[in-house]
Coordinates of C-alpha atoms and ligand atoms in Angstrom, one line a residue:
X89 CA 21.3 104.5 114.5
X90 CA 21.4 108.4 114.0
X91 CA 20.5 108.6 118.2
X92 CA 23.9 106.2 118.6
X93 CA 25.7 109.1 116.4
X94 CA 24.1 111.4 118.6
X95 CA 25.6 115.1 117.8
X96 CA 28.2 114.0 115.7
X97 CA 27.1 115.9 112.4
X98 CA 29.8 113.7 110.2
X99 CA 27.2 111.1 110.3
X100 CA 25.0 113.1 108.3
X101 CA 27.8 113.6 105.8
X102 CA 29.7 110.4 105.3
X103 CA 28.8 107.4 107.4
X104 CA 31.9 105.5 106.2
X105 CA 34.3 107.5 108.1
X106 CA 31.6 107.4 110.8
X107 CA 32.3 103.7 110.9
X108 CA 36.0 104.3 110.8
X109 CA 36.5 106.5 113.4
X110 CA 34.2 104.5 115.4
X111 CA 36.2 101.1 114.9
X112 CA 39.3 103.4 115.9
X113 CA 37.8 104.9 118.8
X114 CA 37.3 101.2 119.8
X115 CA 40.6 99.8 119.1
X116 CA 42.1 103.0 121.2
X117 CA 40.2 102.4 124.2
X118 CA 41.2 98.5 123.6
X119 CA 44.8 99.5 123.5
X120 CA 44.6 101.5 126.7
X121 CA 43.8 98.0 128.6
X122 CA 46.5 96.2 126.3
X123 CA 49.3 97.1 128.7
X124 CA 47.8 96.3 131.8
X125 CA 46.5 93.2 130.9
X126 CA 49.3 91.4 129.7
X127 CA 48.1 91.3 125.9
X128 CA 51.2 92.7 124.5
X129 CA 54.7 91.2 123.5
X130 CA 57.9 91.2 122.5
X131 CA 59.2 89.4 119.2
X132 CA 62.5 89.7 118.1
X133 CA 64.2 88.8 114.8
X134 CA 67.7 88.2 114.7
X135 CA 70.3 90.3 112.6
X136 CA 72.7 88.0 110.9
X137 CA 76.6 88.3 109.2
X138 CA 77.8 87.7 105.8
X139 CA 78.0 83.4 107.1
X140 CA 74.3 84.0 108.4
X141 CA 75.4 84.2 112.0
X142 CA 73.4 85.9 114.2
X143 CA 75.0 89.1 115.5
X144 CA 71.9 91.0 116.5
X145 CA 68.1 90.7 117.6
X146 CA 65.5 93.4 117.0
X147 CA 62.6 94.0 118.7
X148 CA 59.2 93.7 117.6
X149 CA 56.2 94.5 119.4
X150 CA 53.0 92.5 119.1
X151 CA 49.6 92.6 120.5
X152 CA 47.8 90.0 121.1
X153 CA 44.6 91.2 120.6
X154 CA 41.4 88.6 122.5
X155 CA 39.4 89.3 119.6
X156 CA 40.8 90.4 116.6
X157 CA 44.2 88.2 117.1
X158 CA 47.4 89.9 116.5
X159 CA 47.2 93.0 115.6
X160 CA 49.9 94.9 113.6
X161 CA 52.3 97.2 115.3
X162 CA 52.0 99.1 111.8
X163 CA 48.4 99.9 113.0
X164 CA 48.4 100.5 116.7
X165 CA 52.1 102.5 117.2
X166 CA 50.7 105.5 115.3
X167 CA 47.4 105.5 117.3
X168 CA 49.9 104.9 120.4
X169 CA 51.9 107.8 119.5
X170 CA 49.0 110.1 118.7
X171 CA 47.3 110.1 122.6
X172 CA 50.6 109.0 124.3
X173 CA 50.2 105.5 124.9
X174 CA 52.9 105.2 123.8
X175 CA 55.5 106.6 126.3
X176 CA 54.3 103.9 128.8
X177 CA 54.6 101.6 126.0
X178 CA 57.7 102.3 125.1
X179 CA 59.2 101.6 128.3
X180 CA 57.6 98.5 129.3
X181 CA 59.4 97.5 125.8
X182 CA 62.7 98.9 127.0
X183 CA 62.2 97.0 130.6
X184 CA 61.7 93.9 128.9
X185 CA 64.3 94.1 126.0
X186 CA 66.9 95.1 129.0
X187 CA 65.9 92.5 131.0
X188 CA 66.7 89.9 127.9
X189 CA 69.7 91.2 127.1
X190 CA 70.9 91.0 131.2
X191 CA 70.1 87.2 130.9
X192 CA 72.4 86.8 127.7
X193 CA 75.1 88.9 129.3
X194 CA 75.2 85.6 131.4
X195 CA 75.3 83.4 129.0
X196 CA 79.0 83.2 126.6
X197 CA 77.0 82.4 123.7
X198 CA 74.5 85.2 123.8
X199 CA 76.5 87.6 125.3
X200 CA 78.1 89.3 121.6
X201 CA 74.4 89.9 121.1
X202 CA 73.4 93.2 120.6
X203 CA 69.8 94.0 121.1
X204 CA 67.9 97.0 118.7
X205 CA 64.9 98.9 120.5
X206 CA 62.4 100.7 118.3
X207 CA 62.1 104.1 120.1
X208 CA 59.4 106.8 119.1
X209 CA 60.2 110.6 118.8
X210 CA 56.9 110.8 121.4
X211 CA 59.0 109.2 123.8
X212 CA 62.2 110.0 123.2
X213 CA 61.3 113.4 123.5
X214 CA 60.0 112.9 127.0
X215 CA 61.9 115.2 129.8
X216 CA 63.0 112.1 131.7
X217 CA 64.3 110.0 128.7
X218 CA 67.5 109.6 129.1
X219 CA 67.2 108.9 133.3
X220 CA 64.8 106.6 132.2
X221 CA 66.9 104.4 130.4
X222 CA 70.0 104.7 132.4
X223 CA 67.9 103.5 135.1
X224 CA 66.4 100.6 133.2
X225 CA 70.1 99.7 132.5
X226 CA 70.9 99.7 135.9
X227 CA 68.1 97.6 137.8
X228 CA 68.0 94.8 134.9
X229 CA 72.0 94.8 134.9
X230 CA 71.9 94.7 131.0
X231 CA 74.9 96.0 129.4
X232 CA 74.7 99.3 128.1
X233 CA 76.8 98.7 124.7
X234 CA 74.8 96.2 124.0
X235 CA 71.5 98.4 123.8
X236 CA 70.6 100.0 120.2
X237 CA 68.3 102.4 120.4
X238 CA 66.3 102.6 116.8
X239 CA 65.5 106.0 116.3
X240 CA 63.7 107.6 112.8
X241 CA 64.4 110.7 110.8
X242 CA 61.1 112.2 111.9
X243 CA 63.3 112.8 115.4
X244 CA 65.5 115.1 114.0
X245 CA 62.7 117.4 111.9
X246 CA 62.4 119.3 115.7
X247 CA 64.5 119.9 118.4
X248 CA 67.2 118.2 116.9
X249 CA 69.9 119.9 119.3
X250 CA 67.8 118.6 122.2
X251 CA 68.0 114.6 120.9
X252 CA 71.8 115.0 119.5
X253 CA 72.7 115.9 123.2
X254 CA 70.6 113.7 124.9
X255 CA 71.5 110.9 122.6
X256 CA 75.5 112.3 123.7
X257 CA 74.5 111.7 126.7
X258 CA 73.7 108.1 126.3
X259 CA 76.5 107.6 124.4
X260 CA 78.9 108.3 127.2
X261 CA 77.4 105.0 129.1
X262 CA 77.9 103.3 126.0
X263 CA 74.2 102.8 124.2
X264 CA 74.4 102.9 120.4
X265 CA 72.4 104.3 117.9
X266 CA 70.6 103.2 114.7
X267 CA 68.9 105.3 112.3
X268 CA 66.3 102.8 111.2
X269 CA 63.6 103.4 107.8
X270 CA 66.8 105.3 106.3
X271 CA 65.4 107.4 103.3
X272 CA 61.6 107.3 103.9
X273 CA 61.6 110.4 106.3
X274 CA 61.8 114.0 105.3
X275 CA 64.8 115.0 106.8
X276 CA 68.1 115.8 105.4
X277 CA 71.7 114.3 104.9
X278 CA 72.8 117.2 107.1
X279 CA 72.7 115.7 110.5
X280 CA 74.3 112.9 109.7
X281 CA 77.1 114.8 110.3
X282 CA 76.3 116.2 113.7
X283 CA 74.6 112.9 115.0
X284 CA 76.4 110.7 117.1
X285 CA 75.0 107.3 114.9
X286 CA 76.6 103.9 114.4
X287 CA 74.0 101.9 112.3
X288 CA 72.3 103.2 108.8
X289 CA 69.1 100.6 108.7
X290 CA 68.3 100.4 105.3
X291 CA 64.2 100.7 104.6
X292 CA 63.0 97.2 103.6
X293 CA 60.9 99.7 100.8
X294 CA 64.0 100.2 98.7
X295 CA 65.5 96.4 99.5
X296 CA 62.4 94.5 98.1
X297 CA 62.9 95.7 94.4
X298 CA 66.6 96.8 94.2
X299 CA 66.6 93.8 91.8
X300 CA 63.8 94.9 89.6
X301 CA 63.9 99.0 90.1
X302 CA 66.8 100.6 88.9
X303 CA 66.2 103.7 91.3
X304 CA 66.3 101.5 94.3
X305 CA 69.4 99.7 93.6
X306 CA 71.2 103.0 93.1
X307 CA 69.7 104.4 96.5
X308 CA 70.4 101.1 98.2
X309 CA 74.0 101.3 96.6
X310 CA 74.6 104.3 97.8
X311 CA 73.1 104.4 100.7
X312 CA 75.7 101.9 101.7
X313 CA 78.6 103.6 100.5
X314 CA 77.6 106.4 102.1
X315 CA 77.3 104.1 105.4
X316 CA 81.2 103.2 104.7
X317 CA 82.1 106.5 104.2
X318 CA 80.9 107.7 107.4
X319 CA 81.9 104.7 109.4
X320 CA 78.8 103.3 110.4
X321 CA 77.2 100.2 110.1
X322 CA 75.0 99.2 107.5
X323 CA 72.0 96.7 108.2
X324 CA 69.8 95.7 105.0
X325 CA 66.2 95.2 106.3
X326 CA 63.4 93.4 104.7
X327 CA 65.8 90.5 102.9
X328 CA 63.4 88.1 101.3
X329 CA 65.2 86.4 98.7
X330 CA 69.1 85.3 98.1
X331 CA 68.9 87.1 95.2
X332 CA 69.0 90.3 97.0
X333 CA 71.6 89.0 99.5
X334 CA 73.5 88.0 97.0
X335 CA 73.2 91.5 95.9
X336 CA 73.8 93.6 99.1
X337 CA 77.0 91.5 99.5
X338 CA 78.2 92.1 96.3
X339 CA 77.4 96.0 97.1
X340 CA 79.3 95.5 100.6
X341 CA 76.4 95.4 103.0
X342 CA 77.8 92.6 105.5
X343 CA 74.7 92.2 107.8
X344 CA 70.8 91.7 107.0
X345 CA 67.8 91.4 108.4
X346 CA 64.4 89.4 107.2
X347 CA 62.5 86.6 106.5
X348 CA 65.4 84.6 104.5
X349 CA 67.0 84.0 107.4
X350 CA 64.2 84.5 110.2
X351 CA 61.0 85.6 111.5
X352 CA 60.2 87.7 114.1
X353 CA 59.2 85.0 116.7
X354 CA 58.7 85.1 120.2
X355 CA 62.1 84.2 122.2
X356 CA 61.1 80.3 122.7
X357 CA 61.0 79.9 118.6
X358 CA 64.4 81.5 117.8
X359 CA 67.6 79.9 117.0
X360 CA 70.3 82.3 117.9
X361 CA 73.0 80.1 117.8
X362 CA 75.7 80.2 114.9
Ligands
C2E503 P1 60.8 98.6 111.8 O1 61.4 98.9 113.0 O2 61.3 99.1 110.5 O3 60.8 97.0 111.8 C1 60.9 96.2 110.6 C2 59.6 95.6 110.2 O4 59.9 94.8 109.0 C3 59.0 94.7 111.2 O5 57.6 94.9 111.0 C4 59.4 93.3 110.7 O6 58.5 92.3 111.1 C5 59.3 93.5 109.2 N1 60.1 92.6 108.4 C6 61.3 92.0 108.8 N2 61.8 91.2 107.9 C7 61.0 91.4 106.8 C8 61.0 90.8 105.5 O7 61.8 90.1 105.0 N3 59.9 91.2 104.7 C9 58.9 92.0 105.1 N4 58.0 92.3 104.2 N5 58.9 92.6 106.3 C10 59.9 92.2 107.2 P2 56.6 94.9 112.3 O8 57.1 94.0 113.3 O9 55.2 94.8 111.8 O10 56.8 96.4 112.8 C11 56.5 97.5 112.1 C12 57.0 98.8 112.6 O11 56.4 99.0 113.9 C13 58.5 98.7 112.9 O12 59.2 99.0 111.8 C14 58.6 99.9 113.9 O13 58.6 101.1 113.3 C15 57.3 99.8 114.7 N6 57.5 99.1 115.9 C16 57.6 97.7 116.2 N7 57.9 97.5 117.5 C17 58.0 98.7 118.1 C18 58.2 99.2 119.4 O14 58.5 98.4 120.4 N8 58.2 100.5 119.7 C19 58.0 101.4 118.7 N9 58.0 102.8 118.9 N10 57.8 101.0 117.4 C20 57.8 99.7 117.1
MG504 MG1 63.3 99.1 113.7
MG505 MG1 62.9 99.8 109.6
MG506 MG1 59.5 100.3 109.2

């Protein structure tokens, strides 16, 4: 056992976090064969109106793991992010997501569909970003106005001029942003009135007890005031209940996301039609 550890002196020191960064090691060297050998996937999980009618789709990104079964993207994107993964991640999602959203371009009762792609600061940051997607746009033929790029506060902390023009840039072609995990980040209200947005996502953190907590109900309030204010849209994420629907409507939020009305599920299982 201590000749396995070999030099690593943290063995002699706390053999728990031995273990851990073992088990991490592992699951980062599994990750590096995810992508190549087909094991990850999209999910999405539609975005519905104040009738329940789907308006949007997010997507979700799952790996399906030959041993430990799906594993959370809560627990591999960070390890992604941290040794670049997940730039080549990242597009592989975009490929696909694009190519989806070309096929429902074709179709007249998909084609209103607008299709939300979690993006990470690590990728977005990449010198090649916004050719990147321009050109994914182009070979799949997916309408660019019907691309959302999700994008977090955490983007703005550094180079923020650098992302507002790029994300200019994209704008002109007609991709549309979303600040997604509104009001977990560290950042401040101040570039939300530089940033070319369109969607305020609300964190599902502050949705799952505005009923019961009367701080979240005042952030979640005014977070979608705010929203209305500045023209944008205003998504409600993590709706469990119709409790809390019934709540965000009364508050003026018009379109929600979560498990009251779906899953994320792979394309086969979805019911997209109104
Ligand atoms: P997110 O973008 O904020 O996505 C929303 C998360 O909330 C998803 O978790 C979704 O499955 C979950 N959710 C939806 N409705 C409900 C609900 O009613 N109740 C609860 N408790 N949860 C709900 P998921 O799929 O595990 O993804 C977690 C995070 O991983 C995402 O948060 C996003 O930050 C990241 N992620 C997922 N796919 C990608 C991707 O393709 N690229 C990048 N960079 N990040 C991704
Ligand atoms: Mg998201
Ligand atoms: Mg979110
Ligand atoms: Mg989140």
């Amino acid at each position: 056992q201590a000749k396995a550890a070999g030099r690593n002196t943290l063995a002699f020191f706390d053999p728990d976090m031995q273990v851990r960064l073992q088990a991490r090691a592992r699951l980062e060297a599994d990750l590096r064969q995810a992508l190549p050998k087909g094991e990850l996937r999209l999910y999405y999980q539609p975005q519905v109106d104040a009738r329940g009618r789907p308006v949007g789709v997010e997507a979700l990104l799952r790996w399906m793991h030959p041993v430990r079964g799906q594993v959370s993207p809560g627990e591999f994107i960070p390890l992604a992010e941290e040794n670049r993964l997940i730039v080549a991640i990242g597009y592989w999602v975009l490929e696909q997501a694009c190519r989806q959203l070309a096929a429902w371009a074709a179709d007249p009762a998909r084609s209103a569909l607008s299709l939300s792609v979690n993006v990470s600061p690590r990728q977005f940051r990449e010198p090649d970003f916004v050719e990147r997607v321009l050109e994914c746009l182009e070979t799949t033929g997916a309408p660019a106005n019907r691309l959302k790029l999700e994008v977090t506060e955490s983007l703005f902390l550094e180079g923020r001029e650098e992302a507002r023009e790029r994300m200019l840039r994209l704008r002109e072609y007609g991709v549309r942003f979303s600040l997604d995990d509104f009001g977990t980040g560290y950042s401040s209200l101040a570039y939300l009135k530089r940033l070319p947005l369109d969607q305020l996502k609300i964190d599902q953190s502050f949705v799952c007890d505005l009923l019961e907590d009367e701080a979240s109900g005042a952030i979640v309030a005014s977070t979608i005031a705010l929203a209305q204010r500045l023209r944008l849209e205003v998504v409600a994420e993590g709706v469990e209940n119709e409790a809390q629907r019934d709540w965000l409507l009364a508050h003026g939020c018009r379109t929600f996301q979560g498990y009251l009305f779906a899953r994320p599920a792979p394309l086969e299982a979805l019911e997209l039609d109104a």
